């Protein structure tokens, strides 16, 4: 039976990033992905590289990840299409602007200064195409966007170049414990063993956690995105809104990405998603109101990825509470892409040294057991 | 038939929605409406007919011989449909068909979502992409586009015209052009000589096919009146800003011929975009070298309630399409419990017998006109994806250096298939080119996972949709 130091289940960005960082530390790694790397959430999301508006617990991780993003080419030998034009949240009223000020102040109290309130003049300089009623906003200048699938593939390929074994198109059917060793049986009958198991299976990760006696409140969701045909250049930063849901970005080739976390339906069993066009209609109305320049734009494609969302909105990251040698990294829905580079490094650190300098306690899987008790 | 002109005249639900008013769609709608089902037929064109019978009843060409007697068979189908109880929505686009059989329909800048118990997709065929160097030069078009010009406007292209490629439709279009008085400077036949020996085993069955006499007559007529150059093994369109000359290789020698227009054609393939975007399982047809939805004997796809009729389910021609439309109509009536499965089977038997006759010649034609690999794969300097201007060389390079396994992974690196055509014009070329570069089969490489909307829809149209009643759960997105 082939064996390695670490077995990773799930070839999304988090699985591939963990594989890369572990391989960089000299561990032998086998990664198993039931489809192909980046097939689901990691490869088909909006590509926002965003520290703006993060849950407070995630801010230290997000800022550390941003440092990796700014030299992503050194890490994975590919620029991943990363562009640093900032992210802006529009304020449509004085009340919105007040929310922005409160948020910036909350961060400052916690020791962070990456989010800044901007007035109408600066807003118009950054986002000249915003509707006339917009009065200002909140900006995070170090943010930007990258190309999701290209990024996953870069992490995957670099991990492979460093010796990680990547097994794609075969699902893990069952994982059992043989003494200190995990043994995974694949759907093609092969078995792999390793003393360390990393659960990075995204929308399918809850099953692995449950099988090892720690069920979690996780649901599979399908956030929808649309892209339009090419438009003349009008926007550089990624734009959101303070009191509406929107993620809005123009690519260098002119196409415009429209998201906002509107959910379709996910069916993890069949790998499929179903779009809800009424909700996309609401998304379209938001864009029309905030960007009059988009009124006659034609949508050429809409899609959704299957993602794992935790009941409390932040991921599970760290060692299992029940099983020695098992580590979890999942439940990042709607905000996992930017965290990919650092969370892989954290997992590698936890596996190799048993500790990390970044504050990961809020993400411990035990938090759900506590609530249950 | 009840015409519908605006989306607000649509009912919320229909027993059966048929998409496409070609022979298969008209036949399915006519039969199902006669069986008492509430039927809506939606079609993009202003008049019924589809591609094959395009402009029937409206074409300015009144000389029947010009388009051939077969064209006028469409009249019978169209008249029967006009007399049926179906609703008919021309000039409307179905931009989405969800696996739960919800349809998005647009017309005149407005859109609506409706539901159907049953859907028959009769979306027909597309010309197979023919990637040669220079095929994006003005002056180069598909032979099918030239035929549409003829059928709808009664005009032919000007100047020196060269027709190139292979397949039954090539000869039909040539005959129609010659009949309308247009001269060809040359017809470059790319049918590989080796195909004859591959096809010959199927000849006995083909001899009994209704297509044989028709086909022979057609080819003989064209050969009499035009210069046909057979055994062409390479093609290139050349010119600065507009096509000036066609370079071709025959018997290892390169020749050039001046041309203002080059009409390219190498057969037709099922239009699978909507089937694929709706989640219908696809399968590869190694004989017709194309993907098609996986269908049972009634044309039912892997998605409950969605049936495919006509060439969209596999190329078999217009007459067969009408029969397959009737089969789908019967299946829909049975699924709607308007007829018993016994009645369905009984009524289908004579239709299947007719279909059997049309099938007889198919294997021969499929083998004979199977295009060679060099005309299916994009060369290093040849554009594979026209929307995003991606060459065969770039695809090969990405496969080699980036571990690209298939067309879906390629999208993120080269944007192949992500332009406005949504892969319709490059899907097969890209799969073939990746398969060649990886030294594996097209089947192993797979096809684009296509996304809705199947046709672009404006934000303004989308914004006209009613809000859903369930509260919209949203979260900030990264």
PDB file of C-alpha atoms in Angstrom, chain B residues 47 72 118 137 157 272 301 400 446 457 468 475:
ATOM      1  CA  UNK B  47     -41.135  32.540 -39.408  1.00  0.00           C
ATOM      2  CA  UNK B  72     -40.767  22.503 -50.367  1.00  0.00           C
ATOM      3  CA  UNK B 118     -42.274  18.538 -20.699  1.00  0.00           C
ATOM      4  CA  UNK B 137     -10.443  37.105 -43.016  1.00  0.00           C
ATOM      5  CA  UNK B 157     -22.117  36.483 -52.798  1.00  0.00           C
ATOM      6  CA  UNK B 272     -25.706  20.842 -27.925  1.00  0.00           C
ATOM      7  CA  UNK B 301     -32.252  12.906 -22.049  1.00  0.00           C
ATOM      8  CA  UNK B 400       2.404  20.997 -22.308  1.00  0.00           C
ATOM      9  CA  UNK B 446     -14.311  15.955 -22.763  1.00  0.00           C
ATOM     10  CA  UNK B 457     -29.408  38.464 -22.109  1.00  0.00           C
ATOM     11  CA  UNK B 468     -38.641  35.608  -5.912  1.00  0.00           C
ATOM     12  CA  UNK B 475     -23.732  37.582   2.352  1.00  0.00           C
TER      13      UNK B 475
END
